[in-house]
Short mmCIF file of C-alpha atoms in Angstrom, two decimals:
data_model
loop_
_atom_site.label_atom_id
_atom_site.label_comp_id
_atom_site.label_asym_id
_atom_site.label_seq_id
_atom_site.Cartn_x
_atom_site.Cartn_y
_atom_site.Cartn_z
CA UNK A 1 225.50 101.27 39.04
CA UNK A 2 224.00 98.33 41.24
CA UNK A 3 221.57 96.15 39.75
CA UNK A 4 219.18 96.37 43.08
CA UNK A 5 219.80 98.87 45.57
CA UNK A 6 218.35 99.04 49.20
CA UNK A 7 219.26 101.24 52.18
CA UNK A 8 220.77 98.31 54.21
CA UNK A 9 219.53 100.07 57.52
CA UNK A 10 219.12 99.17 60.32
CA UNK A 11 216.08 100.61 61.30
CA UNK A 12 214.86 100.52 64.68
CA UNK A 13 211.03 100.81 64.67
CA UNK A 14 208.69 100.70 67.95
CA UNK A 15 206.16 97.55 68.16
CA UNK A 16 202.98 98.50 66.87
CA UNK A 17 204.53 101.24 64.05
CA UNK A 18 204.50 101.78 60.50
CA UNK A 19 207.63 100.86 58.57
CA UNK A 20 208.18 101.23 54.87
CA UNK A 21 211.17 100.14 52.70
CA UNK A 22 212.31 101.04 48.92
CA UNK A 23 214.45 99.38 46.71
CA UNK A 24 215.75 100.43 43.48
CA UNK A 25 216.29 98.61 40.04
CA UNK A 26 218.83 99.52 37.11
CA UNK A 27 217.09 97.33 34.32
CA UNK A 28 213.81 98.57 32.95
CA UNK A 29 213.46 95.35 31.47
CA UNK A 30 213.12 93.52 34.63
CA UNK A 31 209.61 91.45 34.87
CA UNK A 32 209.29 89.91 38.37
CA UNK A 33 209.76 91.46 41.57
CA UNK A 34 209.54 89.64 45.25
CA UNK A 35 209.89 90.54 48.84
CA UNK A 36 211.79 87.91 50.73
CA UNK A 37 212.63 87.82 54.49
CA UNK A 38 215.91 86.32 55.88
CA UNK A 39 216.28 85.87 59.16
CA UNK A 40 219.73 85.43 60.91
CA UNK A 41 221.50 82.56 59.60
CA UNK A 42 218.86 80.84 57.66
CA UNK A 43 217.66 81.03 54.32
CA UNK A 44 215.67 83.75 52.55
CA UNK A 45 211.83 82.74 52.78
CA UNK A 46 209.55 84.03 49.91
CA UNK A 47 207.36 86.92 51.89
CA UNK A 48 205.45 88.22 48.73
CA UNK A 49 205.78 88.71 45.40
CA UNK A 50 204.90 92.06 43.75
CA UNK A 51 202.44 92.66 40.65
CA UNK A 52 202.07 95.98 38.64
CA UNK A 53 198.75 97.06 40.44
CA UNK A 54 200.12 96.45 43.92
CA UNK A 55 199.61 93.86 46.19
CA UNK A 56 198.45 93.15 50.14
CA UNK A 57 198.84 90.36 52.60
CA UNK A 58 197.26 90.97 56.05
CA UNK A 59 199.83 93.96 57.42
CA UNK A 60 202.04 93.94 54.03
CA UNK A 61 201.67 96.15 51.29
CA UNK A 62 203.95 95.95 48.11
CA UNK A 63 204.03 98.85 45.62
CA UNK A 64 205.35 98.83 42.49
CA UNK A 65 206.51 102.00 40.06
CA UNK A 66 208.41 100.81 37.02
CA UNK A 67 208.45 104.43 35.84
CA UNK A 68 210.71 105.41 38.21
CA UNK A 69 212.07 101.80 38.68
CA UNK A 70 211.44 101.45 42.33
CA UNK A 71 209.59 98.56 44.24
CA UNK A 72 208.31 99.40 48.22
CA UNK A 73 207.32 97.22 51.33
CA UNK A 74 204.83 98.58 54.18
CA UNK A 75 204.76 96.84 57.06
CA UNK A 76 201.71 98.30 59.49
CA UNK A 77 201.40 97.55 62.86
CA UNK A 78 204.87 95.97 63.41
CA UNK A 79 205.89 92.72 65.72
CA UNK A 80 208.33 91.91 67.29
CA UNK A 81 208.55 89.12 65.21
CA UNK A 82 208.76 90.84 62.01
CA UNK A 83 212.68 91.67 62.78
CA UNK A 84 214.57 90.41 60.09
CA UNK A 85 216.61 91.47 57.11
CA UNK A 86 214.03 92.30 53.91
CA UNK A 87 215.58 91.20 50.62
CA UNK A 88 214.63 92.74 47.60
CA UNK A 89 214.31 90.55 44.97
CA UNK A 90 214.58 91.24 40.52
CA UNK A 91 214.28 88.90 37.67
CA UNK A 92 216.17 91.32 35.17
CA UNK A 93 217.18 87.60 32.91
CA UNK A 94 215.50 87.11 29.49
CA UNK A 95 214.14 83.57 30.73
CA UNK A 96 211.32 84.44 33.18
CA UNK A 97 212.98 83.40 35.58
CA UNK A 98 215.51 80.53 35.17
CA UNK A 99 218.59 82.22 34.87
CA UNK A 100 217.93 83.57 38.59
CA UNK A 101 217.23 86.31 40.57
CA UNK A 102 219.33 89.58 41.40
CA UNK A 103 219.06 90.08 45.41
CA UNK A 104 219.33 93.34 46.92
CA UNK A 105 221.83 93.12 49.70
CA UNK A 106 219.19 93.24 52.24
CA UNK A 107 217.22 96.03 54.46
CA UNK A 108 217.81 95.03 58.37
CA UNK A 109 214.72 96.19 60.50
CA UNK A 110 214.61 95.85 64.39
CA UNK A 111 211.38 95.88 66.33
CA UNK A 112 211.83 97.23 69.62
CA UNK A 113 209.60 96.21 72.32
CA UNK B 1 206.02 66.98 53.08
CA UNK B 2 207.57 68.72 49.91
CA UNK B 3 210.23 70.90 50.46
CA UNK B 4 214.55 71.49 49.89
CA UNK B 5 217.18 69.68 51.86
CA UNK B 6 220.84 70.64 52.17
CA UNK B 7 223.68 68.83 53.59
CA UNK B 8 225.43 69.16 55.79
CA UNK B 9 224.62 72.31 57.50
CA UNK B 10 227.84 73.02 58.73
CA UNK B 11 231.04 71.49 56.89
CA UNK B 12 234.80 72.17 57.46
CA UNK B 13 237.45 72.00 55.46
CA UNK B 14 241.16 71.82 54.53
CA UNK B 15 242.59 74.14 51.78
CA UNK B 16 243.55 72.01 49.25
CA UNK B 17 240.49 70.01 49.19
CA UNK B 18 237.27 69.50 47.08
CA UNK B 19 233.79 69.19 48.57
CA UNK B 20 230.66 68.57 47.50
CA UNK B 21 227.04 70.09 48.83
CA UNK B 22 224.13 68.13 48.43
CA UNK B 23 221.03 69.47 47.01
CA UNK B 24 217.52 67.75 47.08
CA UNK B 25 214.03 68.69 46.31
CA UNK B 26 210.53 66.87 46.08
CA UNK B 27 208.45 69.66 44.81
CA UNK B 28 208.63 68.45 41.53
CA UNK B 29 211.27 71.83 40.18
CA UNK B 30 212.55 71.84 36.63
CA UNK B 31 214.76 75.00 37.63
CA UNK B 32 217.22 74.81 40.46
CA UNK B 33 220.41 77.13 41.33
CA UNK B 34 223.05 77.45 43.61
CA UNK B 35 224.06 80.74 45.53
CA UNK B 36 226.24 82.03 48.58
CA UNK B 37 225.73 84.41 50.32
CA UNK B 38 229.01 86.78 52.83
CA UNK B 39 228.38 88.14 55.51
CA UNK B 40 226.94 91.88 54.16
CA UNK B 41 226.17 90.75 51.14
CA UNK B 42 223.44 89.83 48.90
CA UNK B 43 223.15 86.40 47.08
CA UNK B 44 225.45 85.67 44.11
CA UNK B 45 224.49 83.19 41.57
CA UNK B 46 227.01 80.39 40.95
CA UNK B 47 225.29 78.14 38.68
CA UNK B 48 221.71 77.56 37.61
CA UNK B 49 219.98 74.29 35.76
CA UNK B 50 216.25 74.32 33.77
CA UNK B 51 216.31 70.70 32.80
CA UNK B 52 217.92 67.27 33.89
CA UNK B 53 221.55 67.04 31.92
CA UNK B 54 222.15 70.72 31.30
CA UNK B 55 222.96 73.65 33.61
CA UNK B 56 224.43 77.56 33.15
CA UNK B 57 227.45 79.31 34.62
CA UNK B 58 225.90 82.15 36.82
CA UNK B 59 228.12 85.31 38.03
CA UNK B 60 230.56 83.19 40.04
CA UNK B 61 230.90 80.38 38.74
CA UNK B 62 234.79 80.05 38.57
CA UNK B 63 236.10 77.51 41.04
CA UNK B 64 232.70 75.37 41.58
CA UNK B 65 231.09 72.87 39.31
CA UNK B 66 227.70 71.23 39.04
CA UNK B 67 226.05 67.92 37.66
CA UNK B 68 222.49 67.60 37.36
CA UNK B 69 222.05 63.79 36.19
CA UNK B 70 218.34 63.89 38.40
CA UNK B 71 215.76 66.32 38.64
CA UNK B 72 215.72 65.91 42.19
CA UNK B 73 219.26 66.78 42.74
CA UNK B 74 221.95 69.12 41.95
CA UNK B 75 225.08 68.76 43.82
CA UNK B 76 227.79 71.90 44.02
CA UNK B 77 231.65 70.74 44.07
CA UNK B 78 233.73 74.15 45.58
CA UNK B 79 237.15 72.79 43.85
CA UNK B 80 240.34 73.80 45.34
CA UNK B 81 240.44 76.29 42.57
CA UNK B 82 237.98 78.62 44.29
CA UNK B 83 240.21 81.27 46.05
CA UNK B 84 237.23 82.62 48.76
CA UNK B 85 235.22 79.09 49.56
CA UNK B 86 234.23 80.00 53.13
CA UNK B 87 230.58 81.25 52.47
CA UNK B 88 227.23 80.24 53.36
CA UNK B 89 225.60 78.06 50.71
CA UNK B 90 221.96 77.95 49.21
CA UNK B 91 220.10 75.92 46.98
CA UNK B 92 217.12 76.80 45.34
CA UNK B 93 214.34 75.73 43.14
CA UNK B 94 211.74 76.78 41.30
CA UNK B 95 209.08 76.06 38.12
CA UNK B 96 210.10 76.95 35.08
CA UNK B 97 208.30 78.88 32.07
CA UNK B 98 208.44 81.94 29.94
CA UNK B 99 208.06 85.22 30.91
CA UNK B 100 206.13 85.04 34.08
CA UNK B 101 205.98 85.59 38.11
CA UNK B 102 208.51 82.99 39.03
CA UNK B 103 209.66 82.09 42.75
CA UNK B 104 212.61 80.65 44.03
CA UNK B 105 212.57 78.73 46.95
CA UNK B 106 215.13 78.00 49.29
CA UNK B 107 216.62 75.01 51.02
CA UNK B 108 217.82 76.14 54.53
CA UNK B 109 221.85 76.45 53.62
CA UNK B 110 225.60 74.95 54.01
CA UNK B 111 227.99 76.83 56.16
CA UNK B 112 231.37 76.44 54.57
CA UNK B 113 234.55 76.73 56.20
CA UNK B 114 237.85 76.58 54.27
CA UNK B 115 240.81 77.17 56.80
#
């Protein structure tokens, strides 16, 4: 079984939707969970990290269930310039965080005009 | 401005032949790491390092090697031992501490190609 899973898409969403993503985790143990955003042929950037309670920034909303070890993005009224490949992100090492992260293999999301 | 540098960003090669990626940061990191990334595929941990003078194997860490002599730097060698070399390259950093919320950030790549 994968470490993180995510539906790799893509999804083609209208400008001005709602778009959510899930990604799954094997380890129950894991601590930290992040969103990151990769765009084509850069690096990942660091969108949002994701706490127990749930989280918001402006038109993202992480979610967090560790019973059913599954993490979720929302992405409300969508931009053009949100299309991008979503990364989901899971310490599952012992160190907090040092021994690195295990990467989902990416959720690609296209924003249609 | 503090950030992560990589160079080159594109480098070619001949099989055969060792090369070294440079890796540089100025935000003051204990913890930095070294991943690549295929096309389809998500990050794979070659080697990570919490303090100056020591550093971990990650998943992949046969046919590369590391030195971290500075905090600021961490260069990757892909020897001629590494059988798939042609991969895009990232460096990362981040703080290090127990148990905790812990980001990575990520300098903006080396494309390798190995022909």
């Amino acid at each position: 079984r994968k470490e993180v899973e995510q539906d790799p898409g893509p999804f083609n969403v209208p400008e001005g939707a709602t778009v959510a993503f899930n990604c799954t985790y094997s380890n129950s143990a894991s601590q930290s969970f992040f969103w990151y955003r990769q765009d084509c042929r850069k690096e990942p950037k660091l969108l949002m990290s994701v706490y127990s309670s749930g989280n918001e920034d402006g038109r993202f909303t992480a979610q967090l269930n560790r019973a059913s070890q599954y993490i979720s993005l929302l992405i409300r009224d969508s931009k053009l310039s949100d299309s991008a490949t979503y990364l989901c992100v899971v310490n599952v090492g012992s160190g907090g965080g040092a021994d690195g992260l295990t990467f989902g293999k990416g959720t690609h999301l296209i924003i249609q005009p | 401005d503090g950030g992560i540098t990589q160079s080159p960003k594109y480098l070619f090669r001949k099989e055969g032949q060792n090369v070294t990626l440079s890796c540089e940061q100025n935000l003051n990191h204990d913890a930095m790491y070294w991943y690549r990334q295929d096309p389809g595929q998500g990050l794979r941990l070659i080697y990570y390092s919490q303090i100056v003078n020591d550093f971990q194997k990650g998943d992949i860490a046969e046919g590369y090697s590391v030195s971290r002599e500075k905090k600021e730097s961490f260069p990757l060698t892909v020897t001629s031992a590494q059988k798939n070399p042609t991969a895009f390259y990232l460096c990362a950093s981040s703080i290090f501490g127990p148990i905790r919320m812990v980001e990575q950030y990520f300098g903006p790549g080396t494309r390798l190609t190995v022909t």
